[in-house]
Coordinates of C-alpha atoms in Angstrom, one line a residue:
M1115 CA 72.5 34.6 -3.6
S1116 CA 69.6 36.4 -5.1
H1117 CA 66.7 34.4 -6.7
E1118 CA 67.4 36.0 -10.0
S1119 CA 71.1 34.8 -10.1
R1120 CA 70.2 31.2 -9.4
T1121 CA 70.7 28.5 -12.2
T1122 CA 67.8 26.6 -13.4
D1123 CA 69.0 23.6 -11.4
E1124 CA 69.3 25.6 -8.3
K1125 CA 65.7 26.9 -8.8
L1126 CA 64.4 23.4 -9.2
V1127 CA 66.2 22.2 -6.1
Y1128 CA 64.8 25.2 -4.2
M1129 CA 61.2 24.6 -5.3
A1130 CA 61.3 20.9 -4.7
N1131 CA 62.8 21.5 -1.2
Q1132 CA 60.0 24.0 -0.5
I1133 CA 57.5 21.4 -1.6
A1134 CA 59.2 18.9 0.8
T1135 CA 59.1 21.5 3.7
F1136 CA 55.4 21.9 3.3
F1137 CA 54.7 18.0 3.2
A1138 CA 57.0 17.4 6.1
S1139 CA 54.2 18.3 8.5
Q1140 CA 51.9 15.7 7.0
P1141 CA 51.6 12.2 8.4
E1142 CA 54.8 10.2 7.5
A1143 CA 52.9 7.8 5.2
E1144 CA 51.7 10.7 3.2
R1145 CA 54.8 12.8 2.8
A1146 CA 56.6 11.4 -0.2
T1147 CA 53.3 10.8 -2.0
G1148 CA 52.3 14.4 -1.5
V1149 CA 55.7 15.7 -2.8
A1150 CA 55.4 13.5 -5.9
T1151 CA 51.7 14.2 -6.5
H1152 CA 52.4 17.9 -6.4
I1153 CA 55.4 17.7 -8.8
N1154 CA 53.5 15.3 -11.1
K1155 CA 50.5 17.7 -11.2
F1156 CA 52.3 21.1 -11.5
W1157 CA 55.8 20.6 -13.1
E1158 CA 55.8 20.2 -16.9
A1159 CA 57.8 17.5 -18.6
R1160 CA 60.8 19.9 -19.1
M1161 CA 61.1 20.6 -15.4
R1162 CA 60.8 17.0 -14.4
R1163 CA 63.4 16.0 -17.0
A1164 CA 65.9 18.6 -15.4
F1165 CA 64.8 17.3 -11.9
F1166 CA 65.7 13.7 -12.9
A1167 CA 69.0 14.9 -14.3
I1168 CA 69.7 16.3 -10.8
V1169 CA 68.6 13.1 -9.0
D1170 CA 70.5 10.9 -11.5
A1171 CA 73.6 12.9 -10.8
G1172 CA 73.5 12.3 -7.0
G1173 CA 70.7 14.6 -6.0
T1174 CA 73.0 17.3 -4.5
G1175 CA 71.0 19.8 -2.4
L1176 CA 67.8 17.9 -2.6
D1177 CA 66.0 17.2 0.7
P1178 CA 65.9 13.5 1.6
L1179 CA 62.2 13.7 1.3
V1180 CA 62.4 14.8 -2.4
I1181 CA 64.7 11.9 -2.9
D1182 CA 62.3 9.5 -1.5
A1183 CA 59.5 11.0 -3.6
A1184 CA 61.5 10.7 -6.8
R1185 CA 60.6 7.0 -7.2
L1186 CA 56.9 8.2 -7.4
I1187 CA 57.4 11.0 -9.8
R1188 CA 56.6 10.4 -13.5
R1189 CA 59.9 10.4 -15.5
P1190 CA 59.2 12.1 -18.8
A1191 CA 60.5 10.5 -22.1
P1192 CA 63.7 11.9 -23.3
V1193 CA 63.6 14.6 -25.9
E1194 CA 64.2 13.3 -29.4
P1195 CA 66.4 15.5 -31.5
A1196 CA 64.8 17.2 -34.4
P1197 CA 65.4 15.4 -37.8
A1198 CA 67.9 17.2 -39.9
T1199 CA 66.4 19.0 -42.9
S1200 CA 68.0 18.9 -46.3
A1201 CA 68.4 22.1 -48.3

């Protein structure tokens, strides 16, 4: 599958797993914290919201290290629907 044809969820899984691959070489006690810190620092709320939708749906495709790190990742507030405007 080419990178361009991936869905947003597939891209997020791919990126999260790449982060986990990098931190897998770190000392075990630092791995999950490293993944979470990276995602908290560099992923905007919209990306983290989509990430948690994947996690909450079972985490299909996510590396076990990413699943472990999810408990340390800041869960953004849900998006409030825009108020209806009257004409």
